[in-house]
PDB file of C-alpha atoms in Angstrom:
ATOM      1  CA  UNK O 958      24.290 -81.511  58.548  1.00  0.00           C
ATOM      2  CA  UNK O 959      20.654 -80.528  57.471  1.00  0.00           C
ATOM      3  CA  UNK O 960      20.157 -82.115  54.540  1.00  0.00           C
ATOM      4  CA  UNK O 961      17.667 -80.491  51.946  1.00  0.00           C
ATOM      5  CA  UNK O 962      16.641 -81.695  48.351  1.00  0.00           C
ATOM      6  CA  UNK O 963      15.351 -80.547  45.693  1.00  0.00           C
ATOM      7  CA  UNK O 964      13.110 -83.558  43.443  1.00  0.00           C
ATOM      8  CA  UNK O 965      14.990 -81.765  39.965  1.00  0.00           C
ATOM      9  CA  UNK O 966      18.803 -79.327  39.211  1.00  0.00           C
ATOM     10  CA  UNK O 967      17.069 -78.208  35.829  1.00  0.00           C
ATOM     11  CA  UNK O 968      13.350 -77.900  34.038  1.00  0.00           C
ATOM     12  CA  UNK O 969      12.008 -77.286  30.912  1.00  0.00           C
ATOM     13  CA  UNK O 970       8.058 -76.725  30.981  1.00  0.00           C
ATOM     14  CA  UNK O 971       5.900 -75.430  28.137  1.00  0.00           C
ATOM     15  CA  UNK O 972       2.905 -72.840  28.683  1.00  0.00           C
ATOM     16  CA  UNK O 973       0.408 -73.829  30.061  1.00  0.00           C
ATOM     17  CA  UNK O 974       1.786 -77.653  32.248  1.00  0.00           C
ATOM     18  CA  UNK O 975       0.897 -78.086  35.827  1.00  0.00           C
ATOM     19  CA  UNK O 976       4.424 -78.046  36.947  1.00  0.00           C
ATOM     20  CA  UNK O 977       5.387 -79.553  39.791  1.00  0.00           C
ATOM     21  CA  UNK O 978       8.483 -79.117  42.282  1.00  0.00           C
ATOM     22  CA  UNK O 979       9.406 -81.180  45.326  1.00  0.00           C
ATOM     23  CA  UNK O 980      11.139 -80.357  48.103  1.00  0.00           C
ATOM     24  CA  UNK O 981      12.298 -82.863  51.391  1.00  0.00           C
ATOM     25  CA  UNK O 982      14.229 -82.145  54.338  1.00  0.00           C
ATOM     26  CA  UNK O 983      15.635 -84.956  56.792  1.00  0.00           C
ATOM     27  CA  UNK O 984      15.887 -82.751  60.158  1.00  0.00           C
ATOM     28  CA  UNK O 985      12.461 -82.851  61.275  1.00  0.00           C
ATOM     29  CA  UNK O 986      12.607 -79.289  60.675  1.00  0.00           C
ATOM     30  CA  UNK O 987       8.658 -77.438  61.562  1.00  0.00           C
ATOM     31  CA  UNK O 988       9.338 -74.786  58.640  1.00  0.00           C
ATOM     32  CA  UNK O 989       9.535 -74.995  55.290  1.00  0.00           C
ATOM     33  CA  UNK O 990       9.755 -72.085  52.733  1.00  0.00           C
ATOM     34  CA  UNK O 991       9.755 -71.658  48.623  1.00  0.00           C
ATOM     35  CA  UNK O 992      11.572 -69.095  47.466  1.00  0.00           C
ATOM     36  CA  UNK O 993      12.067 -67.224  43.962  1.00  0.00           C
ATOM     37  CA  UNK O 994      15.572 -66.101  42.955  1.00  0.00           C
ATOM     38  CA  UNK O 995      15.876 -63.766  40.229  1.00  0.00           C
ATOM     39  CA  UNK O 996      18.899 -61.005  39.202  1.00  0.00           C
ATOM     40  CA  UNK O 997      19.148 -58.259  41.078  1.00  0.00           C
ATOM     41  CA  UNK O 998      15.398 -58.800  43.098  1.00  0.00           C
ATOM     42  CA  UNK O 999      17.748 -61.285  45.229  1.00  0.00           C
ATOM     43  CA  UNK O1000      15.006 -64.042  46.896  1.00  0.00           C
ATOM     44  CA  UNK O1001      11.614 -63.384  47.119  1.00  0.00           C
ATOM     45  CA  UNK O1002       8.894 -65.774  49.413  1.00  0.00           C
ATOM     46  CA  UNK O1003       6.754 -67.414  47.351  1.00  0.00           C
ATOM     47  CA  UNK O1004       4.960 -69.677  50.413  1.00  0.00           C
ATOM     48  CA  UNK O1005       5.999 -70.905  53.483  1.00  0.00           C
ATOM     49  CA  UNK O1006       4.598 -73.930  55.692  1.00  0.00           C
ATOM     50  CA  UNK O1007       5.149 -73.780  59.875  1.00  0.00           C
ATOM     51  CA  UNK O1008       3.170 -77.299  59.755  1.00  0.00           C
ATOM     52  CA  UNK O1009       1.976 -79.895  58.010  1.00  0.00           C
ATOM     53  CA  UNK O1010      -0.853 -79.064  56.257  1.00  0.00           C
ATOM     54  CA  UNK O1011      -0.593 -75.314  57.123  1.00  0.00           C
ATOM     55  CA  UNK O1012       0.611 -73.177  54.762  1.00  0.00           C
ATOM     56  CA  UNK O1013       1.079 -69.011  54.777  1.00  0.00           C
ATOM     57  CA  UNK O1014       1.318 -66.730  51.520  1.00  0.00           C
ATOM     58  CA  UNK O1015       4.514 -64.985  50.852  1.00  0.00           C
ATOM     59  CA  UNK O1016       5.312 -61.935  48.792  1.00  0.00           C
ATOM     60  CA  UNK O1017       4.499 -63.463  45.375  1.00  0.00           C
ATOM     61  CA  UNK O1018       1.860 -66.438  45.559  1.00  0.00           C
ATOM     62  CA  UNK O1019       0.246 -65.245  43.253  1.00  0.00           C
ATOM     63  CA  UNK O1020       0.002 -68.092  40.109  1.00  0.00           C
ATOM     64  CA  UNK O1021       1.895 -70.813  42.694  1.00  0.00           C
ATOM     65  CA  UNK O1022       0.194 -73.118  45.178  1.00  0.00           C
ATOM     66  CA  UNK O1023       1.900 -75.188  47.925  1.00  0.00           C
ATOM     67  CA  UNK O1024       1.161 -79.262  49.418  1.00  0.00           C
ATOM     68  CA  UNK O1025       2.497 -80.212  52.442  1.00  0.00           C
ATOM     69  CA  UNK O1026       1.571 -83.883  53.080  1.00  0.00           C
ATOM     70  CA  UNK O1027       3.885 -84.567  55.215  1.00  0.00           C
ATOM     71  CA  UNK O1028       6.195 -82.867  57.732  1.00  0.00           C
ATOM     72  CA  UNK O1029       9.867 -83.278  55.493  1.00  0.00           C
ATOM     73  CA  UNK O1030       8.608 -82.864  51.902  1.00  0.00           C
ATOM     74  CA  UNK O1031       7.101 -79.315  50.552  1.00  0.00           C
ATOM     75  CA  UNK O1032       5.521 -79.058  46.828  1.00  0.00           C
ATOM     76  CA  UNK O1033       4.786 -76.453  44.726  1.00  0.00           C
ATOM     77  CA  UNK O1034       2.771 -76.199  42.242  1.00  0.00           C
ATOM     78  CA  UNK O1035       2.854 -73.492  39.302  1.00  0.00           C
ATOM     79  CA  UNK O1036      -1.252 -74.975  38.084  1.00  0.00           C
ATOM     80  CA  UNK O1037      -0.465 -73.335  34.342  1.00  0.00           C
ATOM     81  CA  UNK O1038       2.887 -72.384  33.700  1.00  0.00           C
ATOM     82  CA  UNK O1039       3.809 -69.386  32.248  1.00  0.00           C
ATOM     83  CA  UNK O1040       6.803 -67.953  30.427  1.00  0.00           C
ATOM     84  CA  UNK O1041       7.324 -64.892  33.532  1.00  0.00           C
ATOM     85  CA  UNK O1042       7.783 -67.851  35.991  1.00  0.00           C
ATOM     86  CA  UNK O1043      11.117 -68.916  34.487  1.00  0.00           C
ATOM     87  CA  UNK O1044      13.500 -68.978  37.140  1.00  0.00           C
ATOM     88  CA  UNK O1045      15.285 -70.203  39.965  1.00  0.00           C
ATOM     89  CA  UNK O1046      13.017 -72.065  42.966  1.00  0.00           C
ATOM     90  CA  UNK O1047      14.947 -72.616  46.266  1.00  0.00           C
ATOM     91  CA  UNK O1048      13.637 -74.941  48.836  1.00  0.00           C
ATOM     92  CA  UNK O1049      14.669 -74.126  52.591  1.00  0.00           C
ATOM     93  CA  UNK O1050      13.924 -75.433  55.640  1.00  0.00           C
ATOM     94  CA  UNK O1051      14.222 -74.085  59.685  1.00  0.00           C
ATOM     95  CA  UNK O1052      13.535 -75.269  62.766  1.00  0.00           C
ATOM     96  CA  UNK O1053      11.808 -72.209  64.082  1.00  0.00           C
ATOM     97  CA  UNK O1054      10.007 -69.269  61.108  1.00  0.00           C
ATOM     98  CA  UNK O1055      12.022 -65.933  62.526  1.00  0.00           C
ATOM     99  CA  UNK O1056      14.247 -64.957  64.867  1.00  0.00           C
ATOM    100  CA  UNK O1057      17.501 -65.920  64.660  1.00  0.00           C
ATOM    101  CA  UNK O1058      17.494 -69.479  63.369  1.00  0.00           C
ATOM    102  CA  UNK O1059      19.202 -70.560  60.373  1.00  0.00           C
ATOM    103  CA  UNK O1060      17.630 -71.052  57.276  1.00  0.00           C
ATOM    104  CA  UNK O1061      18.931 -74.464  55.062  1.00  0.00           C
ATOM    105  CA  UNK O1062      18.918 -73.980  51.566  1.00  0.00           C
ATOM    106  CA  UNK O1063      18.404 -76.778  48.631  1.00  0.00           C
ATOM    107  CA  UNK O1064      20.482 -76.559  45.327  1.00  0.00           C
ATOM    108  CA  UNK O1065      17.529 -75.105  43.375  1.00  0.00           C
ATOM    109  CA  UNK O1066      15.313 -75.728  40.512  1.00  0.00           C
ATOM    110  CA  UNK O1067      16.181 -73.594  37.333  1.00  0.00           C
ATOM    111  CA  UNK O1068      12.848 -73.838  35.856  1.00  0.00           C
ATOM    112  CA  UNK O1069      12.320 -72.524  32.299  1.00  0.00           C
ATOM    113  CA  UNK O1070       8.919 -72.369  30.900  1.00  0.00           C
ATOM    114  CA  UNK O1071       8.447 -72.161  26.797  1.00  0.00           C
TER     115      UNK O1071
ATOM    116  CA  UNK K 427       6.929 -53.493  54.515  1.00  0.00           C
ATOM    117  CA  UNK K 428      11.182 -53.504  55.679  1.00  0.00           C
ATOM    118  CA  UNK K 429      13.311 -53.479  52.700  1.00  0.00           C
ATOM    119  CA  UNK K 430      17.072 -54.323  52.535  1.00  0.00           C
ATOM    120  CA  UNK K 431      19.222 -53.029  49.463  1.00  0.00           C
ATOM    121  CA  UNK K 432      22.557 -54.011  48.789  1.00  0.00           C
ATOM    122  CA  UNK K 433      24.297 -51.193  46.196  1.00  0.00           C
ATOM    123  CA  UNK K 434      26.771 -53.220  45.255  1.00  0.00           C
ATOM    124  CA  UNK K 435      25.560 -55.673  42.686  1.00  0.00           C
ATOM    125  CA  UNK K 436      29.672 -56.798  41.612  1.00  0.00           C
ATOM    126  CA  UNK K 437      32.717 -57.019  43.425  1.00  0.00           C
ATOM    127  CA  UNK K 438      36.360 -58.196  43.403  1.00  0.00           C
ATOM    128  CA  UNK K 439      38.850 -58.178  44.957  1.00  0.00           C
ATOM    129  CA  UNK K 440      42.815 -59.761  44.910  1.00  0.00           C
ATOM    130  CA  UNK K 441      43.060 -62.804  46.701  1.00  0.00           C
ATOM    131  CA  UNK K 442      44.765 -61.917  50.475  1.00  0.00           C
ATOM    132  CA  UNK K 443      43.082 -58.883  50.633  1.00  0.00           C
ATOM    133  CA  UNK K 444      39.963 -57.779  52.619  1.00  0.00           C
ATOM    134  CA  UNK K 445      36.622 -56.768  50.958  1.00  0.00           C
ATOM    135  CA  UNK K 446      33.527 -54.797  52.643  1.00  0.00           C
ATOM    136  CA  UNK K 447      29.874 -55.420  51.101  1.00  0.00           C
ATOM    137  CA  UNK K 448      27.282 -52.927  52.050  1.00  0.00           C
ATOM    138  CA  UNK K 449      23.431 -53.361  53.146  1.00  0.00           C
ATOM    139  CA  UNK K 450      21.363 -51.128  54.427  1.00  0.00           C
ATOM    140  CA  UNK K 451      17.503 -52.014  55.410  1.00  0.00           C
ATOM    141  CA  UNK K 452      14.863 -50.092  56.417  1.00  0.00           C
ATOM    142  CA  UNK K 453      12.557 -50.783  59.272  1.00  0.00           C
ATOM    143  CA  UNK K 454      10.785 -49.474  62.263  1.00  0.00           C
ATOM    144  CA  UNK K 455      11.030 -52.529  64.788  1.00  0.00           C
ATOM    145  CA  UNK K 456      13.281 -52.251  67.697  1.00  0.00           C
ATOM    146  CA  UNK K 457      14.193 -55.723  67.295  1.00  0.00           C
ATOM    147  CA  UNK K 458      15.005 -57.847  64.992  1.00  0.00           C
ATOM    148  CA  UNK K 459      17.767 -60.076  63.414  1.00  0.00           C
ATOM    149  CA  UNK K 460      20.168 -59.724  60.593  1.00  0.00           C
ATOM    150  CA  UNK K 461      21.972 -62.222  58.392  1.00  0.00           C
ATOM    151  CA  UNK K 462      24.382 -62.564  55.655  1.00  0.00           C
ATOM    152  CA  UNK K 463      24.296 -65.806  53.493  1.00  0.00           C
ATOM    153  CA  UNK K 464      26.769 -66.740  50.737  1.00  0.00           C
ATOM    154  CA  UNK K 465      25.910 -68.347  47.492  1.00  0.00           C
ATOM    155  CA  UNK K 466      28.737 -70.098  45.669  1.00  0.00           C
ATOM    156  CA  UNK K 467      28.389 -71.206  42.188  1.00  0.00           C
ATOM    157  CA  UNK K 468      26.509 -74.058  41.540  1.00  0.00           C
ATOM    158  CA  UNK K 469      26.159 -74.957  45.530  1.00  0.00           C
ATOM    159  CA  UNK K 470      23.555 -74.298  48.237  1.00  0.00           C
ATOM    160  CA  UNK K 471      23.125 -71.115  49.956  1.00  0.00           C
ATOM    161  CA  UNK K 472      24.486 -71.225  53.195  1.00  0.00           C
ATOM    162  CA  UNK K 473      24.914 -68.974  56.763  1.00  0.00           C
ATOM    163  CA  UNK K 474      27.745 -66.759  56.438  1.00  0.00           C
ATOM    164  CA  UNK K 475      27.373 -64.391  59.876  1.00  0.00           C
ATOM    165  CA  UNK K 476      24.224 -63.638  61.815  1.00  0.00           C
ATOM    166  CA  UNK K 477      23.707 -60.364  64.369  1.00  0.00           C
ATOM    167  CA  UNK K 478      21.040 -59.747  66.669  1.00  0.00           C
ATOM    168  CA  UNK K 479      20.020 -55.837  66.906  1.00  0.00           C
ATOM    169  CA  UNK K 480      20.131 -55.663  70.541  1.00  0.00           C
ATOM    170  CA  UNK K 481      23.315 -56.984  70.891  1.00  0.00           C
ATOM    171  CA  UNK K 482      26.044 -54.330  70.373  1.00  0.00           C
ATOM    172  CA  UNK K 483      28.752 -55.805  69.902  1.00  0.00           C
ATOM    173  CA  UNK K 484      29.679 -56.520  65.921  1.00  0.00           C
ATOM    174  CA  UNK K 485      29.787 -60.561  64.958  1.00  0.00           C
ATOM    175  CA  UNK K 486      32.328 -62.357  63.758  1.00  0.00           C
ATOM    176  CA  UNK K 487      32.571 -65.628  62.407  1.00  0.00           C
ATOM    177  CA  UNK K 488      36.397 -66.235  61.419  1.00  0.00           C
ATOM    178  CA  UNK K 489      37.720 -64.177  58.677  1.00  0.00           C
ATOM    179  CA  UNK K 490      33.945 -62.731  58.376  1.00  0.00           C
ATOM    180  CA  UNK K 491      32.840 -59.952  60.467  1.00  0.00           C
ATOM    181  CA  UNK K 492      30.201 -57.786  60.417  1.00  0.00           C
ATOM    182  CA  UNK K 493      29.973 -53.740  60.875  1.00  0.00           C
ATOM    183  CA  UNK K 494      26.674 -53.282  62.443  1.00  0.00           C
ATOM    184  CA  UNK K 495      25.411 -49.391  62.931  1.00  0.00           C
ATOM    185  CA  UNK K 496      21.897 -49.302  64.170  1.00  0.00           C
ATOM    186  CA  UNK K 497      21.211 -45.885  63.713  1.00  0.00           C
ATOM    187  CA  UNK K 498      22.117 -45.840  60.463  1.00  0.00           C
ATOM    188  CA  UNK K 499      20.914 -49.304  59.628  1.00  0.00           C
ATOM    189  CA  UNK K 500      23.622 -50.372  58.631  1.00  0.00           C
ATOM    190  CA  UNK K 501      24.904 -53.883  58.191  1.00  0.00           C
ATOM    191  CA  UNK K 502      28.446 -54.233  56.574  1.00  0.00           C
ATOM    192  CA  UNK K 503      30.095 -57.485  55.739  1.00  0.00           C
ATOM    193  CA  UNK K 504      34.090 -57.460  55.886  1.00  0.00           C
ATOM    194  CA  UNK K 505      36.271 -60.671  54.535  1.00  0.00           C
ATOM    195  CA  UNK K 506      39.231 -60.167  55.700  1.00  0.00           C
ATOM    196  CA  UNK K 507      42.535 -62.153  54.241  1.00  0.00           C
ATOM    197  CA  UNK K 508      39.561 -63.096  50.763  1.00  0.00           C
ATOM    198  CA  UNK K 509      40.130 -66.655  49.294  1.00  0.00           C
ATOM    199  CA  UNK K 510      39.167 -68.032  46.340  1.00  0.00           C
ATOM    200  CA  UNK K 511      36.741 -69.890  47.636  1.00  0.00           C
ATOM    201  CA  UNK K 512      34.717 -66.594  48.467  1.00  0.00           C
ATOM    202  CA  UNK K 513      34.067 -66.212  45.135  1.00  0.00           C
ATOM    203  CA  UNK K 514      29.783 -66.557  45.290  1.00  0.00           C
ATOM    204  CA  UNK K 515      27.140 -64.616  45.557  1.00  0.00           C
ATOM    205  CA  UNK K 516      26.109 -62.776  48.915  1.00  0.00           C
ATOM    206  CA  UNK K 517      22.820 -61.875  50.133  1.00  0.00           C
ATOM    207  CA  UNK K 518      21.908 -59.633  53.125  1.00  0.00           C
ATOM    208  CA  UNK K 519      18.611 -60.698  54.616  1.00  0.00           C
ATOM    209  CA  UNK K 520      16.283 -59.179  57.490  1.00  0.00           C
ATOM    210  CA  UNK K 521      13.915 -61.228  59.957  1.00  0.00           C
ATOM    211  CA  UNK K 522      11.982 -59.226  62.636  1.00  0.00           C
ATOM    212  CA  UNK K 523      11.221 -61.882  64.372  1.00  0.00           C
ATOM    213  CA  UNK K 524       8.678 -62.789  62.431  1.00  0.00           C
ATOM    214  CA  UNK K 525       7.933 -65.572  59.761  1.00  0.00           C
ATOM    215  CA  UNK K 526       9.312 -63.804  56.649  1.00  0.00           C
ATOM    216  CA  UNK K 527      12.985 -63.331  55.761  1.00  0.00           C
ATOM    217  CA  UNK K 528      13.526 -60.322  53.729  1.00  0.00           C
ATOM    218  CA  UNK K 529      16.163 -60.852  51.250  1.00  0.00           C
ATOM    219  CA  UNK K 530      18.469 -58.029  49.573  1.00  0.00           C
ATOM    220  CA  UNK K 531      19.033 -58.064  45.694  1.00  0.00           C
ATOM    221  CA  UNK K 532      22.856 -59.652  46.181  1.00  0.00           C
ATOM    222  CA  UNK K 533      26.153 -58.369  45.359  1.00  0.00           C
ATOM    223  CA  UNK K 534      28.605 -60.921  43.329  1.00  0.00           C
ATOM    224  CA  UNK K 535      31.651 -61.290  44.789  1.00  0.00           C
ATOM    225  CA  UNK K 536      34.890 -62.572  42.760  1.00  0.00           C
ATOM    226  CA  UNK K 537      38.239 -62.998  44.257  1.00  0.00           C
ATOM    227  CA  UNK K 538      41.149 -62.831  41.723  1.00  0.00           C
ATOM    228  CA  UNK K 539      44.710 -64.937  42.120  1.00  0.00           C
TER     229      UNK K 539
END
């Protein structure tokens, strides 16, 4: 079974702090994704990566950056956290980025910025 | 840009009954893929069922089936013989074979005993 893990289930940070969210997958998937989940808005793509050191912006990249130094690990970085970044963050991976391939999701990190 | 709309924020159904969740989408593409994902309370999101637009036959996975109406751009999910474990958020999603999956706003389904 594919396993996608995220470093924290719950995180509380203060405005202006630098925040790192880590995601690891164990199935040698090429593609990894970071989503933000908000009530009524569903999931919105922040960034995705289709290879090591490669990244592309999603729908809402502003205020975020990412890093993929190893195939299995994809990090989301909030350079200076703000209260409007309080949300649930979901990581996912897939064998192929598009088409019929299933995305496998991590358990999510609920981030609160005070 | 593609959009996916789920018009029912919340629904409930009695155990063992059938429920249908609605989803509509907007696209100018002819070939694409549609998905239903399930997110149980405090658990990871999982794929329920997928449909390829070029296939006219509706996809079925055990108690889950879809009604895919390509001309109407509609993709509803039918859950038969509802079980307590079906209680979850359900998300409809669209992919046009590109890199990005577009999700609807979700429908919260409660199965009542």
